[in-house]
Amino acid sequence: MMRRFMLVLLCLSIGWWGTAWSGSLAKSGQLKHVVIVWLKQPDQVGRFMALSKRLVDLPGVVDYSVGPARPGEEHADGEPFQVGVVVTLENRQALYDYMRHPKHLEVIEAMQPLVDRITVYDFITR
């Protein structure tokens, strides 16, 4: 239970720092889409990130951050992950549209051979 709480706290802080580093704090009602990624081959981080960056200009995206996990970073289950993605979207409808956008679906399909598993967290900023 405590590990899960710490993971949620970590995800919230990643979302806050991601927007703070970009120079714009999230507005109330915006949505954070946090994706934690385990790759089949950890040396494919660069390829995954290049594919991911194709999504930065989709409608409704306010801010987009992707990067490698800090060395030794682990998920709550103790397994090291390789990549994190934080997308700030205008609102819930923007997330709905983002997930169904043809470019997003195309990129997800291209990523599938690289990905072992993912965990996704979505939360609304207040």
mmCIF file with all atom_site columns, C-alpha atoms in Angstrom:
data_model
loop_
_atom_site.group_PDB
_atom_site.id
_atom_site.type_symbol
_atom_site.label_atom_id
_atom_site.label_alt_id
_atom_site.label_comp_id
_atom_site.label_asym_id
_atom_site.label_entity_id
_atom_site.label_seq_id
_atom_site.pdbx_PDB_ins_code
_atom_site.Cartn_x
_atom_site.Cartn_y
_atom_site.Cartn_z
_atom_site.occupancy
_atom_site.B_iso_or_equiv
_atom_site.pdbx_formal_charge
_atom_site.auth_seq_id
_atom_site.auth_comp_id
_atom_site.auth_asym_id
_atom_site.auth_atom_id
_atom_site.pdbx_PDB_model_num
ATOM 1   C CA . MET A 1 1   ? 0.000   0.000  0.000   1.00 0.00 ? 1   MET A CA 1
ATOM 2   C CA . MET A 1 2   ? 2.785   2.409  0.916   1.00 0.00 ? 2   MET A CA 1
ATOM 3   C CA . ARG A 1 3   ? 4.668   1.618  -2.316  1.00 0.00 ? 3   ARG A CA 1
ATOM 4   C CA . ARG A 1 4   ? 1.531   2.384  -4.337  1.00 0.00 ? 4   ARG A CA 1
ATOM 5   C CA . PHE A 1 5   ? 1.091   5.688  -2.486  1.00 0.00 ? 5   PHE A CA 1
ATOM 6   C CA . MET A 1 6   ? 4.730   6.578  -3.180  1.00 0.00 ? 6   MET A CA 1
ATOM 7   C CA . LEU A 1 7   ? 4.272   5.746  -6.885  1.00 0.00 ? 7   LEU A CA 1
ATOM 8   C CA . VAL A 1 8   ? 1.199   7.976  -7.125  1.00 0.00 ? 8   VAL A CA 1
ATOM 9   C CA . LEU A 1 9   ? 3.116   10.729 -5.357  1.00 0.00 ? 9   LEU A CA 1
ATOM 10  C CA . LEU A 1 10  ? 6.015   10.260 -7.797  1.00 0.00 ? 10  LEU A CA 1
ATOM 11  C CA . CYS A 1 11  ? 3.676   10.457 -10.800 1.00 0.00 ? 11  CYS A CA 1
ATOM 12  C CA . LEU A 1 12  ? 2.083   13.620 -9.449  1.00 0.00 ? 12  LEU A CA 1
ATOM 13  C CA . SER A 1 13  ? 5.485   15.210 -8.918  1.00 0.00 ? 13  SER A CA 1
ATOM 14  C CA . ILE A 1 14  ? 6.657   14.178 -12.405 1.00 0.00 ? 14  ILE A CA 1
ATOM 15  C CA . GLY A 1 15  ? 3.585   15.849 -13.847 1.00 0.00 ? 15  GLY A CA 1
ATOM 16  C CA . TRP A 1 16  ? 4.149   19.038 -11.829 1.00 0.00 ? 16  TRP A CA 1
ATOM 17  C CA . TRP A 1 17  ? 7.883   19.235 -12.577 1.00 0.00 ? 17  TRP A CA 1
ATOM 18  C CA . GLY A 1 18  ? 7.297   18.466 -16.267 1.00 0.00 ? 18  GLY A CA 1
ATOM 19  C CA . THR A 1 19  ? 5.098   21.532 -16.610 1.00 0.00 ? 19  THR A CA 1
ATOM 20  C CA . ALA A 1 20  ? 7.264   23.659 -14.339 1.00 0.00 ? 20  ALA A CA 1
ATOM 21  C CA . TRP A 1 21  ? 10.329  22.910 -16.461 1.00 0.00 ? 21  TRP A CA 1
ATOM 22  C CA . SER A 1 22  ? 8.449   23.825 -19.609 1.00 0.00 ? 22  SER A CA 1
ATOM 23  C CA . GLY A 1 23  ? 7.765   27.261 -18.154 1.00 0.00 ? 23  GLY A CA 1
ATOM 24  C CA . SER A 1 24  ? 3.986   26.952 -17.813 1.00 0.00 ? 24  SER A CA 1
ATOM 25  C CA . LEU A 1 25  ? 2.146   25.552 -14.819 1.00 0.00 ? 25  LEU A CA 1
ATOM 26  C CA . ALA A 1 26  ? -0.916  23.512 -15.675 1.00 0.00 ? 26  ALA A CA 1
ATOM 27  C CA . LYS A 1 27  ? -4.249  25.280 -15.455 1.00 0.00 ? 27  LYS A CA 1
ATOM 28  C CA . SER A 1 28  ? -7.057  23.857 -13.380 1.00 0.00 ? 28  SER A CA 1
ATOM 29  C CA . GLY A 1 29  ? -9.016  21.284 -15.349 1.00 0.00 ? 29  GLY A CA 1
ATOM 30  C CA . GLN A 1 30  ? -6.145  20.298 -17.602 1.00 0.00 ? 30  GLN A CA 1
ATOM 31  C CA . LEU A 1 31  ? -5.342  16.629 -17.678 1.00 0.00 ? 31  LEU A CA 1
ATOM 32  C CA . LYS A 1 32  ? -2.017  14.840 -17.183 1.00 0.00 ? 32  LYS A CA 1
ATOM 33  C CA . HIS A 1 33  ? -1.484  11.614 -19.122 1.00 0.00 ? 33  HIS A CA 1
ATOM 34  C CA . VAL A 1 34  ? 1.499   9.791  -17.561 1.00 0.00 ? 34  VAL A CA 1
ATOM 35  C CA . VAL A 1 35  ? 2.918   6.721  -19.305 1.00 0.00 ? 35  VAL A CA 1
ATOM 36  C CA . ILE A 1 36  ? 5.608   4.475  -17.782 1.00 0.00 ? 36  ILE A CA 1
ATOM 37  C CA . VAL A 1 37  ? 7.226   2.154  -20.351 1.00 0.00 ? 37  VAL A CA 1
ATOM 38  C CA . TRP A 1 38  ? 9.183   -1.087 -20.117 1.00 0.00 ? 38  TRP A CA 1
ATOM 39  C CA . LEU A 1 39  ? 10.914  -1.947 -23.374 1.00 0.00 ? 39  LEU A CA 1
ATOM 40  C CA . LYS A 1 40  ? 11.678  -5.429 -24.692 1.00 0.00 ? 40  LYS A CA 1
ATOM 41  C CA . GLN A 1 41  ? 15.224  -4.226 -25.385 1.00 0.00 ? 41  GLN A CA 1
ATOM 42  C CA . PRO A 1 42  ? 16.382  -1.358 -23.152 1.00 0.00 ? 42  PRO A CA 1
ATOM 43  C CA . ASP A 1 43  ? 18.771  -0.130 -25.851 1.00 0.00 ? 43  ASP A CA 1
ATOM 44  C CA . GLN A 1 44  ? 15.735  0.948  -27.907 1.00 0.00 ? 44  GLN A CA 1
ATOM 45  C CA . VAL A 1 45  ? 15.036  4.020  -25.733 1.00 0.00 ? 45  VAL A CA 1
ATOM 46  C CA . GLY A 1 46  ? 16.139  6.423  -28.478 1.00 0.00 ? 46  GLY A CA 1
ATOM 47  C CA . ARG A 1 47  ? 13.917  4.788  -31.080 1.00 0.00 ? 47  ARG A CA 1
ATOM 48  C CA . PHE A 1 48  ? 10.926  4.830  -28.732 1.00 0.00 ? 48  PHE A CA 1
ATOM 49  C CA . MET A 1 49  ? 11.490  8.498  -27.871 1.00 0.00 ? 49  MET A CA 1
ATOM 50  C CA . ALA A 1 50  ? 11.795  9.469  -31.560 1.00 0.00 ? 50  ALA A CA 1
ATOM 51  C CA . LEU A 1 51  ? 8.451   7.805  -32.293 1.00 0.00 ? 51  LEU A CA 1
ATOM 52  C CA . SER A 1 52  ? 6.879   9.390  -29.217 1.00 0.00 ? 52  SER A CA 1
ATOM 53  C CA . LYS A 1 53  ? 7.943   12.896 -30.221 1.00 0.00 ? 53  LYS A CA 1
ATOM 54  C CA . ARG A 1 54  ? 5.742   12.621 -33.307 1.00 0.00 ? 54  ARG A CA 1
ATOM 55  C CA . LEU A 1 55  ? 2.767   13.246 -30.974 1.00 0.00 ? 55  LEU A CA 1
ATOM 56  C CA . VAL A 1 56  ? 3.793   16.665 -29.609 1.00 0.00 ? 56  VAL A CA 1
ATOM 57  C CA . ASP A 1 57  ? 1.675   18.666 -32.049 1.00 0.00 ? 57  ASP A CA 1
ATOM 58  C CA . LEU A 1 58  ? -1.623  16.802 -31.801 1.00 0.00 ? 58  LEU A CA 1
ATOM 59  C CA . PRO A 1 59  ? -4.704  18.936 -31.118 1.00 0.00 ? 59  PRO A CA 1
ATOM 60  C CA . GLY A 1 60  ? -5.352  19.570 -27.416 1.00 0.00 ? 60  GLY A CA 1
ATOM 61  C CA . VAL A 1 61  ? -1.740  18.952 -26.337 1.00 0.00 ? 61  VAL A CA 1
ATOM 62  C CA . VAL A 1 62  ? -0.514  21.787 -24.103 1.00 0.00 ? 62  VAL A CA 1
ATOM 63  C CA . ASP A 1 63  ? 2.858   20.250 -23.187 1.00 0.00 ? 63  ASP A CA 1
ATOM 64  C CA . TYR A 1 64  ? 4.667   17.031 -24.086 1.00 0.00 ? 64  TYR A CA 1
ATOM 65  C CA . SER A 1 65  ? 7.656   15.526 -22.275 1.00 0.00 ? 65  SER A CA 1
ATOM 66  C CA . VAL A 1 66  ? 9.402   12.219 -22.927 1.00 0.00 ? 66  VAL A CA 1
ATOM 67  C CA . GLY A 1 67  ? 12.649  10.969 -21.483 1.00 0.00 ? 67  GLY A CA 1
ATOM 68  C CA . PRO A 1 68  ? 14.652  8.022  -20.245 1.00 0.00 ? 68  PRO A CA 1
ATOM 69  C CA . ALA A 1 69  ? 14.188  6.806  -16.700 1.00 0.00 ? 69  ALA A CA 1
ATOM 70  C CA . ARG A 1 70  ? 16.764  7.923  -14.206 1.00 0.00 ? 70  ARG A CA 1
ATOM 71  C CA . PRO A 1 71  ? 19.327  5.086  -13.848 1.00 0.00 ? 71  PRO A CA 1
ATOM 72  C CA . GLY A 1 72  ? 18.127  2.643  -11.222 1.00 0.00 ? 72  GLY A CA 1
ATOM 73  C CA . GLU A 1 73  ? 14.561  4.058  -11.231 1.00 0.00 ? 73  GLU A CA 1
ATOM 74  C CA . GLU A 1 74  ? 12.003  1.383  -10.411 1.00 0.00 ? 74  GLU A CA 1
ATOM 75  C CA . HIS A 1 75  ? 8.249   1.061  -10.618 1.00 0.00 ? 75  HIS A CA 1
ATOM 76  C CA . ALA A 1 76  ? 6.314   0.071  -7.488  1.00 0.00 ? 76  ALA A CA 1
ATOM 77  C CA . ASP A 1 77  ? 6.641   -3.588 -8.460  1.00 0.00 ? 77  ASP A CA 1
ATOM 78  C CA . GLY A 1 78  ? 10.437  -3.284 -8.279  1.00 0.00 ? 78  GLY A CA 1
ATOM 79  C CA . GLU A 1 79  ? 11.111  -3.653 -11.997 1.00 0.00 ? 79  GLU A CA 1
ATOM 80  C CA . PRO A 1 80  ? 13.185  -0.923 -13.654 1.00 0.00 ? 80  PRO A CA 1
ATOM 81  C CA . PHE A 1 81  ? 11.429  0.906  -16.476 1.00 0.00 ? 81  PHE A CA 1
ATOM 82  C CA . GLN A 1 82  ? 13.146  2.639  -19.383 1.00 0.00 ? 82  GLN A CA 1
ATOM 83  C CA . VAL A 1 83  ? 10.990  5.588  -20.510 1.00 0.00 ? 83  VAL A CA 1
ATOM 84  C CA . GLY A 1 84  ? 8.481   8.039  -19.079 1.00 0.00 ? 84  GLY A CA 1
ATOM 85  C CA . VAL A 1 85  ? 6.037   10.223 -21.006 1.00 0.00 ? 85  VAL A CA 1
ATOM 86  C CA . VAL A 1 86  ? 3.988   13.087 -19.544 1.00 0.00 ? 86  VAL A CA 1
ATOM 87  C CA . VAL A 1 87  ? 1.404   14.765 -21.761 1.00 0.00 ? 87  VAL A CA 1
ATOM 88  C CA . THR A 1 88  ? -0.586  17.776 -20.550 1.00 0.00 ? 88  THR A CA 1
ATOM 89  C CA . LEU A 1 89  ? -3.910  18.063 -22.351 1.00 0.00 ? 89  LEU A CA 1
ATOM 90  C CA . GLU A 1 90  ? -6.457  20.889 -22.337 1.00 0.00 ? 90  GLU A CA 1
ATOM 91  C CA . ASN A 1 91  ? -9.224  18.828 -20.740 1.00 0.00 ? 91  ASN A CA 1
ATOM 92  C CA . ARG A 1 92  ? -10.905 15.398 -20.646 1.00 0.00 ? 92  ARG A CA 1
ATOM 93  C CA . GLN A 1 93  ? -12.283 15.785 -24.159 1.00 0.00 ? 93  GLN A CA 1
ATOM 94  C CA . ALA A 1 94  ? -8.780  16.531 -25.440 1.00 0.00 ? 94  ALA A CA 1
ATOM 95  C CA . LEU A 1 95  ? -7.573  13.227 -23.923 1.00 0.00 ? 95  LEU A CA 1
ATOM 96  C CA . TYR A 1 96  ? -10.451 11.377 -25.578 1.00 0.00 ? 96  TYR A CA 1
ATOM 97  C CA . ASP A 1 97  ? -9.594  12.987 -28.938 1.00 0.00 ? 97  ASP A CA 1
ATOM 98  C CA . TYR A 1 98  ? -5.845  12.420 -28.454 1.00 0.00 ? 98  TYR A CA 1
ATOM 99  C CA . MET A 1 99  ? -6.292  8.701  -27.780 1.00 0.00 ? 99  MET A CA 1
ATOM 100 C CA . ARG A 1 100 ? -8.371  8.255  -30.954 1.00 0.00 ? 100 ARG A CA 1
ATOM 101 C CA . HIS A 1 101 ? -6.368  10.547 -33.241 1.00 0.00 ? 101 HIS A CA 1
ATOM 102 C CA . PRO A 1 102 ? -5.125  8.663  -36.351 1.00 0.00 ? 102 PRO A CA 1
ATOM 103 C CA . LYS A 1 103 ? -1.534  9.831  -35.795 1.00 0.00 ? 103 LYS A CA 1
ATOM 104 C CA . HIS A 1 104 ? -1.608  8.570  -32.182 1.00 0.00 ? 104 HIS A CA 1
ATOM 105 C CA . LEU A 1 105 ? -2.948  5.200  -33.318 1.00 0.00 ? 105 LEU A CA 1
ATOM 106 C CA . GLU A 1 106 ? -0.244  5.015  -36.017 1.00 0.00 ? 106 GLU A CA 1
ATOM 107 C CA . VAL A 1 107 ? 2.547   5.798  -33.534 1.00 0.00 ? 107 VAL A CA 1
ATOM 108 C CA . ILE A 1 108 ? 1.207   3.294  -30.988 1.00 0.00 ? 108 ILE A CA 1
ATOM 109 C CA . GLU A 1 109 ? 1.189   0.606  -33.681 1.00 0.00 ? 109 GLU A CA 1
ATOM 110 C CA . ALA A 1 110 ? 4.801   1.449  -34.613 1.00 0.00 ? 110 ALA A CA 1
ATOM 111 C CA . MET A 1 111 ? 5.810   1.276  -30.921 1.00 0.00 ? 111 MET A CA 1
ATOM 112 C CA . GLN A 1 112 ? 4.203   -2.100 -30.204 1.00 0.00 ? 112 GLN A CA 1
ATOM 113 C CA . PRO A 1 113 ? 7.197   -4.210 -31.313 1.00 0.00 ? 113 PRO A CA 1
ATOM 114 C CA . LEU A 1 114 ? 9.434   -2.228 -28.917 1.00 0.00 ? 114 LEU A CA 1
ATOM 115 C CA . VAL A 1 115 ? 7.213   -2.330 -25.816 1.00 0.00 ? 115 VAL A CA 1
ATOM 116 C CA . ASP A 1 116 ? 7.103   -5.087 -23.236 1.00 0.00 ? 116 ASP A CA 1
ATOM 117 C CA . ARG A 1 117 ? 4.475   -3.339 -21.093 1.00 0.00 ? 117 ARG A CA 1
ATOM 118 C CA . ILE A 1 118 ? 3.166   0.053  -20.045 1.00 0.00 ? 118 ILE A CA 1
ATOM 119 C CA . THR A 1 119 ? 1.381   1.598  -17.102 1.00 0.00 ? 119 THR A CA 1
ATOM 120 C CA . VAL A 1 120 ? -0.787  4.679  -17.629 1.00 0.00 ? 120 VAL A CA 1
ATOM 121 C CA . TYR A 1 121 ? -2.043  7.207  -15.091 1.00 0.00 ? 121 TYR A CA 1
ATOM 122 C CA . ASP A 1 122 ? -4.409  10.074 -15.897 1.00 0.00 ? 122 ASP A CA 1
ATOM 123 C CA . PHE A 1 123 ? -5.308  12.831 -13.485 1.00 0.00 ? 123 PHE A CA 1
ATOM 124 C CA . ILE A 1 124 ? -6.943  16.240 -13.608 1.00 0.00 ? 124 ILE A CA 1
ATOM 125 C CA . THR A 1 125 ? -5.027  19.238 -12.290 1.00 0.00 ? 125 THR A CA 1
ATOM 126 C CA . ARG A 1 126 ? -6.711  21.413 -9.663  1.00 0.00 ? 126 ARG A CA 1
#
